Coordinates of C-alpha atoms in Angstrom, one line a residue:
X139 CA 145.6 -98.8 125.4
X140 CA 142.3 -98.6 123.5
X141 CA 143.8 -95.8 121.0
X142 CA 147.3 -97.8 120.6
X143 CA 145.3 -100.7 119.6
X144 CA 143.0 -99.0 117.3
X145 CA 145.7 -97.1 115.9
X146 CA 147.9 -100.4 114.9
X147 CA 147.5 -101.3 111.4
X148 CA 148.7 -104.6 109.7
X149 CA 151.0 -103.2 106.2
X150 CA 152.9 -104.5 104.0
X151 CA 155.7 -104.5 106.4
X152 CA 154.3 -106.6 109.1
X153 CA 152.9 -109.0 106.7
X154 CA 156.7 -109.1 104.5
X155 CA 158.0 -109.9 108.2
X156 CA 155.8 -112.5 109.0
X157 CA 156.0 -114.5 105.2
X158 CA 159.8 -113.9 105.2
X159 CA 159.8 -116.3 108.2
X160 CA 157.4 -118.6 106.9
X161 CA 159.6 -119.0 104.0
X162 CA 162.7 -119.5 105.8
X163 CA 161.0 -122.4 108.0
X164 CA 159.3 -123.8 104.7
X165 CA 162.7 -124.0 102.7
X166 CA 164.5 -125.0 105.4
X167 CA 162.7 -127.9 106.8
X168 CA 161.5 -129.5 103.0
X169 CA 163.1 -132.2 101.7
X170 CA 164.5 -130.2 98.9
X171 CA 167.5 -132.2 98.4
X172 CA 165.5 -134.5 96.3
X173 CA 164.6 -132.2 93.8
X174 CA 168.1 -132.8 92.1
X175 CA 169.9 -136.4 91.8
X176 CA 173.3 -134.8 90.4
X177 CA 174.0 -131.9 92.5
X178 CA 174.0 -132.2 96.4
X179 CA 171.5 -129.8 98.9
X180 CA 174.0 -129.4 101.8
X181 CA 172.3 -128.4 105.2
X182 CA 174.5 -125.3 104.7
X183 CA 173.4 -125.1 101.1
X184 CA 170.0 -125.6 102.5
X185 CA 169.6 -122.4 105.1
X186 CA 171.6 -120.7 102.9
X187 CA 168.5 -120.9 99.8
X188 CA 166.2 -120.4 103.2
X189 CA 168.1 -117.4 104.4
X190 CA 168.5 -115.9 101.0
X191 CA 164.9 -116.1 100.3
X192 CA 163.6 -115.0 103.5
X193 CA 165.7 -111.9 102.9
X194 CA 164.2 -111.5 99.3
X195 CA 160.6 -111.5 100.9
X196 CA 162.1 -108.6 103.4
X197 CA 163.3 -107.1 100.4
X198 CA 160.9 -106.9 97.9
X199 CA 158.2 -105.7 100.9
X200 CA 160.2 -103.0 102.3
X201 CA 160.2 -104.7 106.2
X202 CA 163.1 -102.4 106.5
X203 CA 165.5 -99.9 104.9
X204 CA 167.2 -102.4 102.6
X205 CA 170.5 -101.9 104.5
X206 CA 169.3 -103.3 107.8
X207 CA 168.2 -106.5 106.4
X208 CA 170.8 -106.9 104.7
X209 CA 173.0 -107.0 107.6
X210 CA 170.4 -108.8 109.2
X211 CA 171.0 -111.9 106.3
X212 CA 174.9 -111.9 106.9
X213 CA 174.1 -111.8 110.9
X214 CA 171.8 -115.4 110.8
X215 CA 174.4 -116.4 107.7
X216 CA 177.3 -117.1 110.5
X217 CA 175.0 -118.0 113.1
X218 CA 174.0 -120.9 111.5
X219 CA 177.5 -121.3 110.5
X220 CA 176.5 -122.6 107.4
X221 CA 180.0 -122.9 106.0
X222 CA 182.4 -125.7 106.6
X223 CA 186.5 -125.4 107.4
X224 CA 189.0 -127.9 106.2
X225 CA 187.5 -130.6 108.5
X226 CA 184.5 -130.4 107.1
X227 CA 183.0 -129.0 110.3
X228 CA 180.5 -126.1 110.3
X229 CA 182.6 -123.5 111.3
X230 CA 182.1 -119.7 112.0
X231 CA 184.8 -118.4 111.3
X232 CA 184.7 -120.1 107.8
X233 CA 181.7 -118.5 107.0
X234 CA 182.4 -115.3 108.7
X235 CA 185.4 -115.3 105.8
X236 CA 183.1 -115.8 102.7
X237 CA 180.2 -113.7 104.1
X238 CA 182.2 -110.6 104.3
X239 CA 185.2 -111.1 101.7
X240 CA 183.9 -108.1 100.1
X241 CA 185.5 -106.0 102.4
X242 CA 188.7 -107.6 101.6
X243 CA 188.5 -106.8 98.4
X244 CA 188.8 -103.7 95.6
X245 CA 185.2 -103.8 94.6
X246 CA 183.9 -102.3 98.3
X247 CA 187.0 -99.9 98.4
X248 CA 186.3 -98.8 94.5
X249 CA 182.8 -97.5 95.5
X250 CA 183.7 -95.6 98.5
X251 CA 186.4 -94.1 96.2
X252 CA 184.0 -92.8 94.0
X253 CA 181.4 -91.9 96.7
X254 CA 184.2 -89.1 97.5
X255 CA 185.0 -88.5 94.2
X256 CA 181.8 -87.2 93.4
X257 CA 181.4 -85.4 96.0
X258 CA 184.4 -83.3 95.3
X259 CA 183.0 -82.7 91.9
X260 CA 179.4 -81.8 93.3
X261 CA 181.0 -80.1 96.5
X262 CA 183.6 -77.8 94.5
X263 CA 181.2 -76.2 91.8
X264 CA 183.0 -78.3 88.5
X265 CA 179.7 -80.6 88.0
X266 CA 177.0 -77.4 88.2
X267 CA 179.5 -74.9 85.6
X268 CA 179.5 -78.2 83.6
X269 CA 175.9 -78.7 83.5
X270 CA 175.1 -75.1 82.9
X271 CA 177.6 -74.7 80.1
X272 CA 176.5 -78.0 78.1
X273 CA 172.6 -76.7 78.3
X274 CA 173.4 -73.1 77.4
X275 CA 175.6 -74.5 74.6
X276 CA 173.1 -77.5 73.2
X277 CA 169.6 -76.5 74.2
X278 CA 167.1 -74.4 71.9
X279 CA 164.0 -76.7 72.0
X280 CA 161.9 -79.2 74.0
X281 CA 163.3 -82.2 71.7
X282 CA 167.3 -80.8 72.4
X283 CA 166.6 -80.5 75.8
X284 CA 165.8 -83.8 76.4
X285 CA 168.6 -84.8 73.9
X286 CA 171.0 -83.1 76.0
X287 CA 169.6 -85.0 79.5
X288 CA 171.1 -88.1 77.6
X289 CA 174.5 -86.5 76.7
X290 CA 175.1 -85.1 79.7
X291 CA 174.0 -87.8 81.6
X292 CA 176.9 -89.9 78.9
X293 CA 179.4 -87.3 79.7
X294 CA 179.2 -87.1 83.2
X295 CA 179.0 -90.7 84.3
X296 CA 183.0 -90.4 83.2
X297 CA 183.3 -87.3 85.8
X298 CA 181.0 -88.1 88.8
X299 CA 181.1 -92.0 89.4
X300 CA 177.6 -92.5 90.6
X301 CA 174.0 -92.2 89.3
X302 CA 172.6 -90.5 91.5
X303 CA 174.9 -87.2 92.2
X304 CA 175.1 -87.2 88.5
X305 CA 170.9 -87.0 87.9
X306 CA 170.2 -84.6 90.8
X307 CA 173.2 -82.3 89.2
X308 CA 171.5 -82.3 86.0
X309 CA 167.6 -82.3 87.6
X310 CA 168.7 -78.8 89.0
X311 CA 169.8 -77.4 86.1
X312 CA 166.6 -78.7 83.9
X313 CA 164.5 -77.5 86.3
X314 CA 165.7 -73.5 86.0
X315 CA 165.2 -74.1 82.7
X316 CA 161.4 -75.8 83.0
X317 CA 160.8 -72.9 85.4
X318 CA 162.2 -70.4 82.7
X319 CA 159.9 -71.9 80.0
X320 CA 156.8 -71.6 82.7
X321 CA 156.4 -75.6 82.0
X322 CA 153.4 -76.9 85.0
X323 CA 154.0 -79.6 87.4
X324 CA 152.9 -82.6 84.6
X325 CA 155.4 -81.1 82.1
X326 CA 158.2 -80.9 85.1
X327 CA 157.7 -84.6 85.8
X328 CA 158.0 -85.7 82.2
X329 CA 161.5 -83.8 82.0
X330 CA 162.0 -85.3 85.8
X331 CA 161.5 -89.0 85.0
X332 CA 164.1 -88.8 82.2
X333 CA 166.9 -88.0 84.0
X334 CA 166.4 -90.6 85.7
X335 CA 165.4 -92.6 83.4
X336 CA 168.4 -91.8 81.6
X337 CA 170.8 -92.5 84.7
X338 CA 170.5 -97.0 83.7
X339 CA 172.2 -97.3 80.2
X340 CA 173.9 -93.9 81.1
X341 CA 175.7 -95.6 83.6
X342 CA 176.7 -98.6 82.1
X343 CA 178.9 -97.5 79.7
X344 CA 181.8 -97.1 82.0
X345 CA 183.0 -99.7 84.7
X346 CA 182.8 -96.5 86.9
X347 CA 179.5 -95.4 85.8
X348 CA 177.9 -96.7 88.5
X349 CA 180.8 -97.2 91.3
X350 CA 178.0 -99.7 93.3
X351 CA 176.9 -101.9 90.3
X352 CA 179.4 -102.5 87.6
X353 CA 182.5 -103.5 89.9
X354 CA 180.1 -105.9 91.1
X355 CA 179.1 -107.3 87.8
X356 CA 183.0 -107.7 87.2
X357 CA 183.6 -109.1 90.7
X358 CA 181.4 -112.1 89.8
X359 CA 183.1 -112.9 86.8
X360 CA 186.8 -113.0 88.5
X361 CA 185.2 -115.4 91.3
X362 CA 183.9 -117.7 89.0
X363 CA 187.4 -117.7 86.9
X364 CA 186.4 -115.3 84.6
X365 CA 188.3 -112.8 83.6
X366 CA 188.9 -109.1 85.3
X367 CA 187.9 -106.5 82.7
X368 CA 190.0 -103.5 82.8
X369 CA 188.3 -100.0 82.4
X370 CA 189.0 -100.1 78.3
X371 CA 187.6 -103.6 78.4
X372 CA 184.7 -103.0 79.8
X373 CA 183.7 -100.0 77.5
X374 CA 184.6 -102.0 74.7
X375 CA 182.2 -104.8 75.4
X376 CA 179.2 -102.5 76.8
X377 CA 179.7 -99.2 74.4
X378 CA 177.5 -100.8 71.3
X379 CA 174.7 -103.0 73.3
X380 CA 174.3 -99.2 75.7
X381 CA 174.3 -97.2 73.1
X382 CA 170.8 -98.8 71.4
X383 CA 170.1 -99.3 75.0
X384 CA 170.2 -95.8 75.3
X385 CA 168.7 -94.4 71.8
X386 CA 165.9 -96.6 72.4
X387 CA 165.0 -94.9 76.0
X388 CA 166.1 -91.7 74.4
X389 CA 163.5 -92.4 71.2
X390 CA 160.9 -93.5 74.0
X391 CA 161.4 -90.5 75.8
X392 CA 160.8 -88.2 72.8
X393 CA 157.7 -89.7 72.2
X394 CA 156.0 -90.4 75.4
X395 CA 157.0 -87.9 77.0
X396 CA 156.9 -84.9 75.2
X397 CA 156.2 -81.8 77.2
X398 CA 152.6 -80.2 76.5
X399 CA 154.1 -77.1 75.2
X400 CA 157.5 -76.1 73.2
X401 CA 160.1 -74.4 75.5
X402 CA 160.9 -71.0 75.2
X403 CA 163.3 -70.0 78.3
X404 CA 164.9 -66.9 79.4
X405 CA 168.4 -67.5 78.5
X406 CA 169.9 -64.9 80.4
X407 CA 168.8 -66.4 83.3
X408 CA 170.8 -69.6 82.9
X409 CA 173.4 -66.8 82.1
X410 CA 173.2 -65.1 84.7
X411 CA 173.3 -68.3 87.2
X412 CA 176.0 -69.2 85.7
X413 CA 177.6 -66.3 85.8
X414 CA 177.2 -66.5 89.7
X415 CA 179.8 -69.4 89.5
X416 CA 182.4 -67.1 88.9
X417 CA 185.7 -67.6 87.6
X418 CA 187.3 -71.3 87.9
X419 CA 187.9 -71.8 91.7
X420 CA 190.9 -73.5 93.6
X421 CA 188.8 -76.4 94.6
X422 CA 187.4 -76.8 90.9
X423 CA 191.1 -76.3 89.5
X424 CA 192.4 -79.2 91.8
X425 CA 189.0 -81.7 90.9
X426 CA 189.9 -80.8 87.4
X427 CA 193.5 -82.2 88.1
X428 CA 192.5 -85.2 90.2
X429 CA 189.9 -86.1 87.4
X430 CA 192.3 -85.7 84.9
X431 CA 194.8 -88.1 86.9
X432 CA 192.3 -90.5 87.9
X433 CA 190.9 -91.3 84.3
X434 CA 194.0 -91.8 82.8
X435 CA 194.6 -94.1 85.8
X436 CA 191.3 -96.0 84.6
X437 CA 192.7 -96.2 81.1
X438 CA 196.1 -97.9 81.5
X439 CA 195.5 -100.0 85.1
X440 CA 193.0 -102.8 85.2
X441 CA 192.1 -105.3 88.1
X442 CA 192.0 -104.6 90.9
X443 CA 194.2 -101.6 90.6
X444 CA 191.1 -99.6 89.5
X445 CA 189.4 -99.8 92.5
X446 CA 192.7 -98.8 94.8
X447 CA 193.2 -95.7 92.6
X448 CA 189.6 -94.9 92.8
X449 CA 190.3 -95.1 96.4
X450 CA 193.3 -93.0 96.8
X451 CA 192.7 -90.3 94.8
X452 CA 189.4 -89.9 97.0
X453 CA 191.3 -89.4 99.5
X454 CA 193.8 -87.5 98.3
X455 CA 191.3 -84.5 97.4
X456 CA 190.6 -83.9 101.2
X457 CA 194.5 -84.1 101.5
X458 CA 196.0 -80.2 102.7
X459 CA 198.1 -79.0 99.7
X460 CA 196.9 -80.9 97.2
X461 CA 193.0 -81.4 98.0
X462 CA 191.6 -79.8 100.1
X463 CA 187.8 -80.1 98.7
X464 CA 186.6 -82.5 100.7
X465 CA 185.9 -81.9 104.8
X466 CA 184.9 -83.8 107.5
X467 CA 181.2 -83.5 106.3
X468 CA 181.8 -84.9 103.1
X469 CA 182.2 -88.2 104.6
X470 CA 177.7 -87.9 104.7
X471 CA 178.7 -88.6 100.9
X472 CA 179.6 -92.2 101.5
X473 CA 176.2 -94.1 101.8
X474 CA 176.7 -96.9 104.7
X475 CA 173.5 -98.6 104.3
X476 CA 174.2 -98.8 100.6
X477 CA 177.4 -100.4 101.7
X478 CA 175.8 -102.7 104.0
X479 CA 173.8 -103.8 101.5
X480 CA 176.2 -104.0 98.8
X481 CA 177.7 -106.5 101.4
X482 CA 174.9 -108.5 101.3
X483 CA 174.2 -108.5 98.1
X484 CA 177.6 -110.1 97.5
X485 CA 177.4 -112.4 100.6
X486 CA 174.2 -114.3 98.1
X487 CA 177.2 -114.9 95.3
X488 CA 180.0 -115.9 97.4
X489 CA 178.3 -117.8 100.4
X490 CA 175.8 -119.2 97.9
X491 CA 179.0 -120.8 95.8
X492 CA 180.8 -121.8 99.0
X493 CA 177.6 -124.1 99.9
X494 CA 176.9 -125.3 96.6
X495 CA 173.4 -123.4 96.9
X496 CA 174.5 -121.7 93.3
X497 CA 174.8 -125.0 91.6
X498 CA 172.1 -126.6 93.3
X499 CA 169.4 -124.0 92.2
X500 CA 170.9 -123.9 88.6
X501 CA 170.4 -127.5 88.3
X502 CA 166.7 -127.5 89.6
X503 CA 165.8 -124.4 88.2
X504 CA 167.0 -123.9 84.7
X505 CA 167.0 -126.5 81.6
X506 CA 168.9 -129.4 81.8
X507 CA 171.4 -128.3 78.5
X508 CA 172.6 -124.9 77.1
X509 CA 171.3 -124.0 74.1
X510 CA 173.9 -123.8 71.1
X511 CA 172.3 -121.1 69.9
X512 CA 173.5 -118.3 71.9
X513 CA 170.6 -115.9 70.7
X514 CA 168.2 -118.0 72.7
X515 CA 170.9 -118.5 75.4
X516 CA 170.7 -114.7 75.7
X517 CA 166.9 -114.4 75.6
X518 CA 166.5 -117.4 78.2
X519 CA 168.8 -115.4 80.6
X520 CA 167.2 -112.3 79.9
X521 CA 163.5 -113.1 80.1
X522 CA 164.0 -115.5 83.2
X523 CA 166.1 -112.7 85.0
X524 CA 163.7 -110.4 84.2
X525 CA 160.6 -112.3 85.3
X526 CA 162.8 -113.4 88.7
X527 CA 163.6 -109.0 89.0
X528 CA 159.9 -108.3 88.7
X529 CA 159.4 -110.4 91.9
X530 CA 162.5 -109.6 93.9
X531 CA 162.9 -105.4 92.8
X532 CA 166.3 -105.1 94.1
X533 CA 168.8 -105.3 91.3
X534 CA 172.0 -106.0 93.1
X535 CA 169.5 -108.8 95.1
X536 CA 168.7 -110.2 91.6
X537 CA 172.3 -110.3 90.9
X538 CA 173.9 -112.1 93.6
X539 CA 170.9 -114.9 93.2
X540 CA 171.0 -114.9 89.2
X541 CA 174.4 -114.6 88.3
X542 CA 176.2 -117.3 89.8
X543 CA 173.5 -119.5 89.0
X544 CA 173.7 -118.6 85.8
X545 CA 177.1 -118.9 85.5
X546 CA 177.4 -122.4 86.8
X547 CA 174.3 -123.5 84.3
X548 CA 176.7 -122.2 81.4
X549 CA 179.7 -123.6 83.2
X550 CA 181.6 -126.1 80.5
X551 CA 180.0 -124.0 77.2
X552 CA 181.4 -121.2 74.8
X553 CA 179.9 -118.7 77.1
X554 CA 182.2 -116.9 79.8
X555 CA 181.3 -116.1 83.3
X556 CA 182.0 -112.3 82.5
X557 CA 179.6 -112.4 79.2
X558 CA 176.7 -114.4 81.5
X559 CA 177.2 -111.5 84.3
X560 CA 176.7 -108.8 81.7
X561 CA 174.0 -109.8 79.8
X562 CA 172.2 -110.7 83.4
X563 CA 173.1 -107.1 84.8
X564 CA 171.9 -105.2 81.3
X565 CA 167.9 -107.7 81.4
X566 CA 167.7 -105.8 84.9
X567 CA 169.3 -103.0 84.9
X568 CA 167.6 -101.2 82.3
X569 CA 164.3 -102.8 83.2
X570 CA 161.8 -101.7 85.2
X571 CA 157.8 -101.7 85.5
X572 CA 157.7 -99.9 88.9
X573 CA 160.1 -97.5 91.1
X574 CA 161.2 -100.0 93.3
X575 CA 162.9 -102.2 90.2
X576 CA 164.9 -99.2 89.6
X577 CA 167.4 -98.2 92.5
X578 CA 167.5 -94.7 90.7
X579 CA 163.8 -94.5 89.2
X580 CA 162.9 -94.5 92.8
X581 CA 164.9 -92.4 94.1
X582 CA 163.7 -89.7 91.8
X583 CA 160.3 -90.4 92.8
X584 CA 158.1 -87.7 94.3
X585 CA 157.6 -84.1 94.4
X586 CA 160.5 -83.2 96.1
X587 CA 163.1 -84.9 94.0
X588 CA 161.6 -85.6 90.0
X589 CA 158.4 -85.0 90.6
X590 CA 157.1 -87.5 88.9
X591 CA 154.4 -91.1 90.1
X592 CA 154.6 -94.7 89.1
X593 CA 152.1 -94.1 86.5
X594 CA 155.5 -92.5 84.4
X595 CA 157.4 -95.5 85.6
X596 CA 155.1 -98.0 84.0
X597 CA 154.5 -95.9 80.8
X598 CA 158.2 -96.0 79.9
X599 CA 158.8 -99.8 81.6
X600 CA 156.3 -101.3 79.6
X601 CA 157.7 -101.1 76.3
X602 CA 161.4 -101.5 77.9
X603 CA 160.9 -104.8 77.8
X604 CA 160.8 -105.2 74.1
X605 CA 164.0 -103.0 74.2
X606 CA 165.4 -105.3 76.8
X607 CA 165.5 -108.5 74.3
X608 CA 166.8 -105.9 71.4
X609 CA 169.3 -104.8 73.9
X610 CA 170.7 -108.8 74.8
X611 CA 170.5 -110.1 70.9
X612 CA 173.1 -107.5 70.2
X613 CA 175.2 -108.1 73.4
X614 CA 175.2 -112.2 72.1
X615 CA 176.2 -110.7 69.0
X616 CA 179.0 -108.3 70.2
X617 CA 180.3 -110.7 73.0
X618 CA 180.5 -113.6 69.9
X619 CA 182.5 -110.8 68.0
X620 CA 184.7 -110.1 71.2
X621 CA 185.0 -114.0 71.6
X622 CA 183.1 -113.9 75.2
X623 CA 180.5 -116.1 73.4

């Protein structure tokens, strides 16, 4: 008993725990429905703010993998029933209906979809022959290598829905080639941080470039009455404002980054692994065709239609005759407790507007008018977003708290819900000053993925915040053009 004692220590995760509840009790039991005299604090509203914030505290200390508090939140959500029915009764069944109407949706079906569809490409071989044949094609120096991180990351968020197939695919094939070149462990994490430090704006230029994230973004904007961006919409409003986002963490790269030494690799070795591929295999021939199928799907379908093809032609590549690429195993691919906390993340938006929370905390919170101007209407969003996403870390947490507030404090102005979700996803998106504000930045963390610290994190997030209010002024400007603003 004596060593089990000695042996406890208080972390950061007993203490999260403990001031996640103190929170919860604190908001629930204030009188906080004074703090606003034109928008009513429901007791549903009211444990719904003390329920979301308690789960922020668990979030932001790591008191558990992120999926298990998440279903932890939508667990006390209909417990307290804090949703009403037509009576005006709290009801659980009512609030069982808004806390999980993700699932009845396109938006969760979309990303398991693309969970599968990446794994066909990763599983069959098409992702690695791409990688090896766009580096053997583009690469000669340091400064084209880490050019070609960028393109390819570009490229392939069209092919492989999600981030983080996509980085690891290209982190293997840079690090033959930094191996080749005889580049030490520093120089390794320099070209290691990049990829996924490329993976944010690289994924944002497609509504499928990040199969978690972006459907999410547009699933906001439809339940506020904004408009549903189809797949052409959405690259047409994001392609300009991620394209500086991009050449300015591609410029930043180049010059804080820089490996110690220029690269000179053994060509014939990338060759020669590529070589190993061999010819084009069955499995890669019917990805190709599936790919092929699906983004022309994505070009001429929009709505929720996007998310349904997504979802059938996932399943269609384990399919005998036509698929077979994907197995039994390749359900691992599909990440539950990113589901689970996908769910949650959603549950904030749509529970939070079903108890007036939302409107509540946009009243209290933010200014009492829009500004005109929608330059500084961009850099309020973006600055308070970012300051809130420095606290909270989790950028779908951020979103489901931020958005719909925001949305509701622009409601009745020139702005549209779709233009207030976009410019709040791009502040904290492609913003980060540590790991854990970067869903991909930390995943890459360590030796045995990037192999690179925090100490990179922070010498790339610091002067991404400058390129964070760049980034929004020319969103304002490009939504205005578009008419979103």
């Amino acid at each position: 008993m004596e060593a089990e004692k000695k042996a406890f220590k208080i972390t950061k995760r007993e203490i999260g725990f403990v001031l996640g509840i103190v929170v919860f009790l604190l908001v629930k039991f204030l009188p906080l429905a004074e703090l606003s005299s034109t928008v009513e604090l429901t007791v549903g509203g009211q444990t719904c703010l003390a329920l979301t914030l308690a789960t922020v505290v668990f979030w932001a200390c790591g008191v558990a993998q992120p999926g298990f508090v998440g279903l932890l939140y939508c667990a006390l959500l209909v417990l307290f029933k804090v949703c009403v029915d037509d009576t005006g009764a709290a009801s659980i069944s009512a609030t069982v209906a808004s806390t999980f109407s993700s699932w009845t949706k396109a938006t969760m079906w979309l990303v398991i979809g693309a969970y599968l569809i990446a794994s066909a490409v990763k599983e069959s071989g098409l992702g690695e022959r791409i990688a090896y044949a766009f580096m053997l094609k583009f690469v000669r120096d340091a400064k084209s290598l880490i050019i070609s991180i960028f393109a390819l990351t570009f490229v392939l968020s069209l092919l492989i829905p999600h981030p983080f197939p996509r980085a690891f695919l290209i982190l293997a094939v840079v690090s033959v080639i930094a191996e080749s070149a005889g580049y030490g462990d520093d120089d390794k994490g320099k070209l290691g941080f990049l990829v996924f430090a490329a993976a944010a704006p690289g994924s944002m230029f497609f509504l499928t470039g990040d199969s978690t994230l972006n459907p999410l973004v547009a699933q906001y904007s439809v339940e506020a009455g904004g408009m549903s961006p189809s797949f052409i919409d959405w690259f047409l409003y994001m392609s300009v404002p991620m394209l500086v986002a991009l050449l300015c963490t591609l410029f930043l790269g180049l010059f804080l980054f820089k490996p110690s030494k220029e690269l000179v690799y053994d060509r014939e070795q990338i060759v020669a692994k590529q070589a190993a591929l061999g010819k084009l295999s069955v499995k890669e021939i019917r990805t190709i065709v599936w790919l092929v199928i699906a983004i022309a799907l994505w070009l001429t379908v929009s709505g929720d239609y996007i998310g349904w093809v997504t979802l059938a032609i996932g399943v269609a590549l384990a399919m005998p005759i036509i698929g077979e690429v994907l197995t039994p195993a390749s359900w691992n691919a599909v990440d539950i407790k990113s589901l689970m906390f996908l769910t949650a993340a959603m549950a904030v938006g749509s529970v939070g507007g079903a108890t007036g929370m939302n409107a509540w905390i946009a009243d209290v919170v933010l200014p009492s008018s829009v500004p005109e101007n929608i330059f500084l209407f961009a850099l309020l969003v973006a600055a308070l977003s970012m300051i809130i996403h420095m606290f909270m870390g989790s950028v779908m947490a951020v979103l489901g708290v931020c958005v719909p507030a925001f949305i509701s404090f622009a409601a009745g102005s020139s702005v549209s819900p779709l233009a207030v979700a976009l410019i709040v996803f791009t502040s904290i998106n492609i913003h980060y000053i540590l790991p854990f504000h970067n869903l991909p930045i930390l995943i890459g963390e360590g030796k045995d993925a990037g192999g690179y610290t925090s100490k990179e994190a922070m010498r790339m997030g610091i002067p991404l915040t400058a390129v964070v209010f760049i980034v929004v002024l020319v969103e304002a400007a490009w939504f205005h053009f578009f008419g979103l603003m």
